[in-house]
Structure formats: C-alpha cells, structure tokens
Amino acid sequence: MPSRRPTWFETINPATGRTLKRYKSSTKADVDKAVTKAKKAFEKWRLLSPAKRAIYLERTAKTLRAQKEKLARIITQEMGKPIKESLPELAKCAWALEYYSENGPKFLNPEVTKTDATDSYVAFEPLGVIGSIMPWNFPLWQCVRFAAPALIAGNTTVFKPSSITPQSGLALQNAFESTGLIPGCFSIVLGSAQVANYMIESDTVAISFTGSVNAGRNVAQAASTQLKKFVLELGGSDPFIVLEDADIEAASTGAVAGRFINNGQSCIATKRIFVVKRVLDEFLEKFVKKAKSLRVGDPLSPETDIGPMVREEALKTLDGQVKDAVRQGAQLEIGGERLRRKGSFYAPTILTDMTPEMRIMKEETFGPAAPVMAVKDENEAIALANKSEFGLGATVWGTDTRRAEKVAREISAGLVTINNVVVSDPRMPFGGVRHSGIGRELSRYGMLEFTNIKSVRVYEKSPLAHAHVE
C-alpha cells in the first residue's frame, strides 16, 4: 500500500550548491485527484472547436513572452543552463504554441477518401487524459512540445516535471491557467519516480515520457500491462561526421554549438565526432581553439557560455567516462577535470585518439566532453555511427550535399541534419529508433500520436444485399 503521508524534496542551485526550495511530493491520492479533475475538464474541452482551443494556446504564448525574463531565471537557477539559452527556450515554447494554434485546426480536418461508400473520411478525435512525465534539461520546452499538440487535439494532461525543476513546471502551469483555460486541462503533480508510477497506474489513457532508456523501459512495461498508448523519447549518442570536402570553419563552429549547448546536457547534442583523416588536423585546430574561447561561469551572467552540470552525480559520471578514455589511450586536448570553484562545474573537454570500445563512445554522455575519432573514409564513418544502441540524431558535413545526403540515408537515426546542428522544430517530427524511443513528437505526426484515427463510411443506401462482408 502506498503511503498516504507526503514526503518532501529539495531543489538545489547547481551553480552554488545551495538549496532553493522545499516541495511536498504528490501522494497517490493527489495524482488520482488531478486525473479526475482532468477527466472532467476533458468532457468540456473536447467539445470546443480546434479554433477555440487555439485561442488558449495563443494566450499562453503571449504570457510566456511577457514573463520571459522571470521564467528564464527560474530555469537557470534550477538546472544551471546559461541564461542566454534559457531565454531562447522560452521563445521556442511560445513559437510551438503559436504554431499549433495556427496549424492544429488544419491538421485536424477530416481526410476525405474515395471508397464504395457515398462519403468516407478519416476523423481525428482526442483520447482523453494524457500523462506527461518530463526531464530537467529543457524543463519548459519538453513539456510544451508535448502539451501544445495534445491540447489542440482536444486532450487534457497531467504533467509531472522532474523533481530537479518543479518551479519551472509550476510556472508553466500558471502560464496556462492565467489564460482562462478550463481548470484541469493542464494539471501538475510533483515528485520522483514513484509519482510517475502513480500516474501510469491512474485513469490516464496514454503516457508521454522523456528520459533515460532504463526509465523508459519501465514506463513501457507499466503502460503495456494496462494496454495504454505511450510515446517514449529516450537517449541519444548522436554522430557528427565531417567529410573530406566539408567547410571546416563551419563544421568546427557546428561542433562547438552541437556538443556544448546546454552544458552538453541534451539528448540531441553531438556526442561522437568522426572526421575523415585528410581534414582531421585542420578540424581539430579550429575546434580546440573555439572550445577554449568558451566562457565558463555564473549561468545568470549573459556572458557565460558554459554553466554548471545539473548535479554532482552527473559530473562524476562524466568524469568517469573521460578518465576511462584516457586510461585506454585517449589524448586530452583540453579540459578533463572539474573546475576548482563552488558548484558542479566541469571544464569543456576534447579527447582524441579514440577507439569505439571506450565508454564515452558507447554510452550516452551528458556533459561538456567531446570525443573526436579519425576515420579513413565515409564508409567507416557510417559503420561507426551505426555502432550504437541509440538512433536519435545525426549530423553530416560536406559541400557536396548530394553525397552528404547519401551518407545521411545510411545512418540509422530519426533526425539527420546536413551542414547544421540537429535541433527540434515544431514543423518537423521528432523522435528516434532503436533505444532512442518509440513514436514521434512535434509536427502533425506528433499531434496524431494522441488521437483516435477514426475511419467513417456513410452509405445513403445499404449495400449489404450485394457486398462481400469481411
């Protein structure tokens, strides 16, 4: 029997190590109450036209833009990303809300199909209450990219943010509620994995989860026992391939942006860099020089490029991966150690002389460390890129874009970008293959994940006397 007594948890500023606030963890009764409220809201929300639902998304976008400075500070203080990245995260949330308010109604239009019936079409209807379990590294964006399409489709949601970033989640709830949204359409519960389990066990009809592979496996097993739909966005070990005809200036800039964004803590960050030997020296010279120029410091300063890692445990994991590589013969070009200052700061790190068997090449790395491996040609790059349990994103750099596209088609990944870094975009589907996840977020495809795709056939006169029924 789950305990009815609430437990408490604290949030910590990773830049200082100081406690920010204490929160009461939701009980099973709290979760059930939130889901019941969301079910009642669903009965009203689903009856609104998509155009009317869109109004609330537009209002929420305006609220996020109006409160961007305040909300960006909350994000940065809770999880450590530089304020110069927290502000764009809010802008992206507003963009996604506006995108679905504009395009969602069109996406939901019935699709007419010719059959033997007088009229036949495909309708898209909401499912009900969707449980949303999200991580800390993009605390608002990862919720909005699920919530915007789910809400415009007519669903309601109960959202559990990471226990690292509860204030960010509460701020998002306040933004939605300030628009006059039907109470219960966007609810929040707080706590750790046990609270997520309560949500899966509750009367939610589906689950959207973003997090680690092991946690995703547990979510899938728990949801499957109840025959609940689920979408999983899990880890990544994205390859970054530099072909011999690449623009090395652009590729080296892309490597810095792709590897060190969000202090290196992103599922779609560059994780493994493969460079054709012919251009390796030129690439390394530029990459190292640019990485050395990154400013590490107070994440609330607009001058800071690299802030602290989210927690001491994460720093120790990354440091272990780096030290394992060095023990096996990797060379440190820069970094390779924690910085001697208050907070969980790790020096921007570049390693060379890599082998595929090193931990940092096999495991997902969440932190500012970039392994660079020389390859003889594009075929070896493709083989090594695919030598991973993950398949989320990939990047290919080359001036012959047809050749680069050919390489991209050979990589097992859900997202591939040529001559730029991998990003999530409301207009394009987001998700991976292998252990990187199941299902898609964003675009029309992501919205349809949480709809009942209903076939409707209308006959003015019954053809049963003549039809072969199957």
XYZ file of C-alpha atoms in Angstrom:
470
model
C 0.000 0.000 0.000
C 1.382 3.429 -0.922
C 1.946 5.774 1.981
C -0.639 8.492 2.432
C 1.854 10.663 4.264
C 3.545 13.193 1.987
C 7.291 13.296 1.626
C 9.358 16.371 0.871
C 12.176 17.075 -1.558
C 14.537 19.982 -2.149
C 15.794 21.754 -5.232
C 19.419 22.869 -5.437
C 21.090 25.605 -7.444
C 23.909 23.694 -9.215
C 25.961 26.875 -9.584
C 26.166 27.379 -5.820
C 25.154 24.091 -4.236
C 22.612 25.930 -2.119
C 19.065 24.759 -1.507
C 16.479 26.764 -3.422
C 13.193 25.475 -2.023
C 11.392 22.514 -0.446
C 8.377 20.878 -2.103
C 5.793 18.383 -0.958
C 5.709 15.297 -3.124
C 2.307 14.355 -4.508
C 0.649 11.301 -2.994
C -1.297 8.674 -4.907
C -4.473 10.430 -3.785
C -3.140 13.718 -5.172
C -2.434 12.094 -8.535
C -5.845 10.443 -8.691
C -7.489 13.762 -7.817
C -5.578 15.566 -10.591
C -6.526 12.892 -13.132
C -10.186 13.003 -12.076
C -10.169 16.778 -12.495
C -8.555 16.388 -15.923
C -11.240 13.861 -16.941
C -13.983 16.326 -16.032
C -12.201 19.078 -17.946
C -11.886 16.773 -20.956
C -15.663 16.483 -21.265
C -15.849 20.248 -21.843
C -12.540 20.800 -23.645
C -13.115 18.160 -26.330
C -16.387 19.837 -27.325
C -14.670 23.116 -28.181
C -13.711 23.563 -31.803
C -9.973 23.401 -32.545
C -10.159 27.092 -33.458
C -11.450 27.922 -29.973
C -8.817 25.742 -28.323
C -6.212 27.598 -30.344
C -7.120 30.843 -28.598
C -5.803 29.491 -25.290
C -2.545 28.380 -26.864
C -2.065 31.853 -28.329
C -2.725 33.443 -24.949
C -0.234 31.135 -23.253
C 2.397 32.048 -25.842
C 1.859 35.736 -25.097
C 2.165 35.078 -21.371
C 5.472 33.247 -21.829
C 6.858 36.079 -23.939
C 5.724 38.677 -21.404
C 7.309 36.778 -18.499
C 10.433 35.562 -20.293
C 12.991 37.246 -18.004
C 11.398 35.884 -14.832
C 10.891 32.382 -16.222
C 14.389 32.198 -17.700
C 15.866 32.924 -14.264
C 13.836 30.098 -12.751
C 15.127 27.631 -15.355
C 18.742 28.722 -14.935
C 18.685 28.640 -11.150
C 17.079 25.200 -11.022
C 19.186 23.320 -13.587
C 22.140 25.541 -14.466
C 21.885 26.311 -18.172
C 23.214 29.753 -19.165
C 20.583 32.468 -19.160
C 21.452 33.135 -22.812
C 19.989 29.668 -23.537
C 17.042 29.801 -21.118
C 15.637 32.849 -22.905
C 15.592 31.131 -26.334
C 13.960 28.089 -24.728
C 11.033 30.290 -23.728
C 10.874 31.841 -27.181
C 10.755 28.351 -28.681
C 7.908 27.364 -26.347
C 5.922 30.392 -27.478
C 6.669 29.561 -31.123
C 5.410 25.983 -30.705
C 2.197 27.177 -29.056
C 1.653 29.658 -31.887
C 2.497 27.024 -34.496
C -0.159 24.636 -33.198
C -2.711 27.376 -32.664
C -2.313 28.252 -36.351
C -1.855 24.800 -37.859
C -3.551 22.441 -35.407
C -7.087 23.136 -36.664
C -5.955 22.374 -40.226
C -4.178 19.197 -39.122
C -7.428 18.014 -37.526
C -9.576 18.483 -40.619
C -11.087 15.164 -41.738
C -9.326 13.481 -44.643
C -11.755 12.565 -47.414
C -11.083 9.209 -49.075
C -12.837 7.622 -52.044
C -14.382 4.224 -51.329
C -17.559 2.444 -52.390
C -19.440 4.470 -49.734
C -21.321 7.662 -50.509
C -18.940 9.502 -48.204
C -15.857 8.202 -46.461
C -13.319 10.060 -44.417
C -10.801 9.794 -41.607
C -11.574 11.779 -38.448
C -9.099 12.688 -35.713
C -10.525 12.658 -32.205
C -8.906 13.171 -28.783
C -8.179 10.245 -26.489
C -8.680 11.788 -23.046
C -6.250 12.472 -20.195
C -2.604 12.089 -21.207
C 0.040 11.686 -18.514
C 3.223 13.634 -19.218
C 6.494 12.705 -17.466
C 9.321 15.052 -18.412
C 13.009 15.620 -17.505
C 15.013 18.599 -16.285
C 17.303 19.590 -19.155
C 14.716 21.583 -21.140
C 12.108 21.891 -18.398
C 9.589 24.043 -20.263
C 10.287 23.092 -23.871
C 9.970 19.350 -23.382
C 6.570 19.807 -21.783
C 5.291 22.343 -24.320
C 6.322 20.239 -27.310
C 4.018 17.539 -25.942
C 1.289 19.715 -24.422
C 0.664 22.062 -27.358
C -0.295 19.331 -29.871
C -2.074 17.259 -27.213
C -4.244 20.187 -26.112
C -5.091 21.431 -29.600
C -6.225 17.888 -30.445
C -8.709 18.072 -27.570
C -6.881 16.075 -24.907
C -6.178 17.209 -21.364
C -2.961 16.469 -19.488
C -1.478 15.861 -16.069
C 2.189 16.874 -16.096
C 4.947 15.629 -13.795
C 8.102 17.704 -14.157
C 11.466 16.464 -12.967
C 11.999 16.730 -9.226
C 15.015 18.873 -10.156
C 12.866 21.529 -11.869
C 9.469 21.714 -10.132
C 9.348 25.512 -10.056
C 9.729 25.615 -13.838
C 6.787 23.227 -14.124
C 4.650 25.265 -11.740
C 5.471 28.420 -13.682
C 4.261 26.765 -16.881
C 1.058 25.670 -15.177
C 0.495 29.262 -14.038
C 1.014 30.489 -17.603
C -1.656 28.118 -18.924
C -4.096 28.850 -16.114
C -3.710 32.623 -16.498
C -5.378 32.379 -19.923
C -8.747 31.251 -18.563
C -8.138 27.665 -19.654
C -10.761 25.256 -18.318
C -9.499 24.146 -14.869
C -7.998 20.680 -15.140
C -6.921 20.902 -18.770
C -3.317 21.336 -17.646
C -2.625 19.980 -14.159
C 0.644 19.271 -12.393
C 1.878 16.763 -9.827
C 5.283 16.823 -8.151
C 7.774 14.230 -7.013
C 10.095 11.465 -8.118
C 9.672 8.194 -9.984
C 7.049 6.869 -7.582
C 4.726 9.735 -8.541
C 5.250 8.830 -12.197
C 4.221 5.269 -11.343
C 1.053 6.564 -9.700
C 0.246 8.450 -12.894
C 0.724 5.395 -15.086
C -1.476 3.345 -12.736
C -4.191 6.026 -12.704
C -7.031 6.593 -15.181
C -4.805 8.298 -17.745
C -5.397 6.891 -21.235
C -1.850 7.379 -22.514
C 1.630 8.413 -21.382
C 4.266 10.674 -22.926
C 7.706 10.145 -21.401
C 11.092 11.744 -21.983
C 14.081 10.430 -20.049
C 16.619 7.638 -19.777
C 16.453 4.285 -21.541
C 16.037 2.323 -18.312
C 13.269 4.584 -17.044
C 11.602 4.464 -20.461
C 11.689 0.682 -20.411
C 9.933 0.722 -17.033
C 7.311 3.161 -18.324
C 6.684 0.988 -21.384
C 6.281 -2.158 -19.286
C 3.924 -0.499 -16.808
C 1.822 1.152 -19.521
C 1.705 -2.015 -21.607
C 0.212 -4.048 -18.786
C -2.757 -1.654 -18.939
C -2.762 -1.507 -22.751
C -2.083 2.230 -22.617
C -0.661 4.085 -25.583
C 2.771 5.599 -24.923
C 5.364 7.727 -26.662
C 8.971 7.491 -25.466
C 11.733 9.981 -26.214
C 14.869 8.469 -24.726
C 18.622 8.870 -25.001
C 20.964 9.628 -27.837
C 24.602 9.264 -28.836
C 24.470 11.410 -31.938
C 27.257 11.044 -34.510
C 28.774 14.127 -36.142
C 30.500 13.244 -39.429
C 32.966 15.580 -41.144
C 33.638 14.534 -44.746
C 36.812 15.466 -46.585
C 35.048 18.160 -48.645
C 33.422 19.825 -45.616
C 33.631 23.531 -44.887
C 35.918 23.076 -41.878
C 35.309 26.551 -40.500
C 31.567 25.917 -40.425
C 31.934 22.320 -39.213
C 34.163 23.288 -36.287
C 31.713 26.008 -35.270
C 28.912 23.460 -35.542
C 30.821 21.010 -33.360
C 31.134 23.605 -30.593
C 27.450 24.505 -30.801
C 26.298 20.908 -31.106
C 28.416 19.483 -28.287
C 28.402 22.243 -25.680
C 24.825 23.545 -25.878
C 23.002 23.309 -22.530
C 26.341 22.490 -20.859
C 26.445 19.368 -23.049
C 23.272 18.012 -21.445
C 20.954 17.376 -24.373
C 19.673 14.158 -25.923
C 20.290 15.568 -29.422
C 23.688 17.074 -28.638
C 26.685 15.979 -30.691
C 28.155 13.017 -28.800
C 30.624 11.279 -31.152
C 32.651 13.212 -33.724
C 34.036 11.306 -36.733
C 36.430 13.194 -39.021
C 37.996 11.914 -42.247
C 41.779 11.783 -41.623
C 42.602 14.076 -44.505
C 40.987 17.053 -42.748
C 41.447 15.963 -39.113
C 44.322 18.305 -38.229
C 42.610 21.349 -39.695
C 39.348 20.493 -37.956
C 40.994 19.882 -34.583
C 42.964 23.108 -34.692
C 39.805 25.147 -35.227
C 37.613 23.085 -32.893
C 40.061 23.273 -29.980
C 40.625 26.993 -30.459
C 36.890 27.728 -30.439
C 36.223 25.464 -27.451
C 38.982 27.206 -25.491
C 37.192 30.514 -26.003
C 34.028 29.299 -24.250
C 33.381 31.245 -21.054
C 32.579 29.137 -18.005
C 30.905 30.892 -15.108
C 27.773 32.170 -13.425
C 24.900 30.949 -15.607
C 22.891 34.077 -14.777
C 25.525 36.223 -16.488
C 24.725 36.948 -20.150
C 28.445 36.495 -20.896
C 28.539 32.856 -19.782
C 28.666 30.063 -22.379
C 29.042 27.067 -20.050
C 27.333 26.791 -16.687
C 27.389 24.019 -14.094
C 26.301 20.469 -14.677
C 22.921 19.714 -13.178
C 24.142 17.677 -10.199
C 27.335 16.396 -8.616
C 26.362 12.828 -9.555
C 26.168 13.794 -13.234
C 29.606 15.402 -13.044
C 31.103 12.257 -11.508
C 29.581 10.096 -14.243
C 31.039 12.283 -16.990
C 34.426 12.449 -15.279
C 34.441 8.664 -15.065
C 33.783 8.387 -18.802
C 36.594 10.839 -19.575
C 39.091 9.119 -17.265
C 38.195 5.714 -18.717
C 39.061 7.007 -22.193
C 42.381 8.448 -21.016
C 43.302 5.167 -19.309
C 42.713 3.407 -22.632
C 44.980 5.763 -24.568
C 42.872 8.798 -25.453
C 44.609 12.168 -25.521
C 43.221 15.202 -23.736
C 43.376 18.246 -25.992
C 41.679 20.478 -23.401
C 39.841 20.033 -20.109
C 39.307 16.678 -18.495
C 38.634 17.802 -14.941
C 36.180 19.569 -12.675
C 36.857 23.231 -12.087
C 38.019 24.409 -8.682
C 35.097 26.602 -7.829
C 31.815 26.339 -5.988
C 29.183 24.380 -7.895
C 29.170 21.420 -10.288
C 31.400 22.891 -12.998
C 33.322 20.712 -15.462
C 35.873 22.079 -17.893
C 34.992 21.930 -21.610
C 36.807 18.799 -22.759
C 38.036 17.470 -26.103
C 39.542 13.990 -26.473
C 41.347 12.470 -29.451
C 42.850 9.067 -30.331
C 39.541 7.429 -29.556
C 38.515 3.810 -30.029
C 34.917 2.557 -30.384
C 35.163 0.462 -27.200
C 35.732 3.356 -24.820
C 32.799 4.113 -22.532
C 32.454 7.654 -23.822
C 31.933 6.269 -27.334
C 29.409 3.623 -26.273
C 27.393 5.298 -23.528
C 25.307 8.427 -23.714
C 27.360 11.362 -22.433
C 25.593 14.204 -20.655
C 28.146 16.956 -20.157
C 30.725 19.169 -21.907
C 33.028 16.451 -23.273
C 33.654 15.833 -26.978
C 35.406 12.685 -28.261
C 36.925 13.053 -31.747
C 37.818 9.969 -33.779
C 39.659 9.804 -37.096
C 38.151 7.677 -39.895
C 39.638 6.729 -43.234
C 36.534 7.489 -45.293
C 32.763 7.966 -45.230
C 32.103 4.219 -45.195
C 33.990 3.801 -41.931
C 32.206 6.863 -40.557
C 28.813 5.334 -41.385
C 29.753 1.992 -39.829
C 30.938 3.628 -36.607
C 27.976 5.993 -36.494
C 25.637 3.000 -36.582
C 27.657 1.111 -33.963
C 25.403 2.283 -31.161
C 22.288 1.200 -29.315
C 20.895 4.674 -29.974
C 19.406 6.237 -33.086
C 18.158 9.729 -32.325
C 20.012 12.394 -34.317
C 22.999 12.692 -36.642
C 24.902 15.412 -38.468
C 26.835 15.223 -41.743
C 29.116 17.984 -43.040
C 30.139 18.216 -46.700
C 29.952 20.738 -49.536
C 28.707 18.084 -51.960
C 25.225 17.939 -50.453
C 24.083 15.039 -52.655
C 26.957 12.964 -51.329
C 26.218 14.113 -47.767
C 22.559 13.152 -48.213
C 23.627 9.709 -49.386
C 25.670 9.316 -46.199
C 22.726 10.578 -44.142
C 20.406 7.963 -45.640
C 22.749 5.219 -44.438
C 22.652 6.378 -40.806
C 20.088 4.790 -38.515
C 18.529 7.834 -36.852
C 15.235 9.659 -36.536
C 16.695 13.063 -37.368
C 19.583 13.883 -39.683
C 20.885 17.362 -40.464
C 23.353 18.261 -43.186
C 25.675 21.234 -42.643
C 23.992 22.363 -39.440
C 23.366 21.059 -35.931
C 20.416 18.863 -35.004
C 17.535 20.773 -33.419
C 13.910 20.090 -32.589
C 11.449 22.073 -34.704
C 7.645 22.237 -34.339
C 7.324 21.854 -38.113
C 9.218 18.541 -38.259
C 8.657 15.210 -36.478
C 10.996 14.485 -33.582
C 11.957 11.042 -32.316
C 14.363 8.183 -32.722
C 14.823 4.498 -33.442
C 16.443 1.655 -31.539
C 16.856 2.590 -27.850
C 16.225 6.261 -28.572
C 12.488 5.904 -28.352
C 9.120 4.924 -29.743
C 6.755 7.277 -31.539
C 7.110 10.897 -32.572
C 6.643 14.351 -31.117
C 6.048 17.650 -32.934
C 4.634 18.372 -36.401
C 1.352 16.823 -37.499
C 2.791 13.369 -36.837
C 3.393 14.164 -33.175
C -0.094 15.576 -32.751
C -1.701 12.460 -34.230
C 0.101 10.190 -31.724
C -2.560 11.068 -29.160
C -5.648 10.951 -31.341
C -8.147 8.272 -32.250
C -7.744 7.976 -36.006
C -11.303 7.011 -36.878
C -12.500 5.632 -40.219
C -16.023 6.791 -41.126
C -18.048 5.434 -44.085
C -21.527 6.743 -44.923
C -23.932 4.873 -47.237
C -27.140 6.521 -48.423
C -28.439 3.039 -49.235
C -27.237 -0.117 -47.587
C -25.237 -2.343 -49.961
C -25.436 -5.405 -47.687
C -27.539 -7.356 -50.160
C -24.653 -7.260 -52.635
C -21.495 -6.815 -50.575
C -18.927 -9.348 -49.532
C -18.528 -8.691 -45.807
C -15.094 -9.241 -44.245
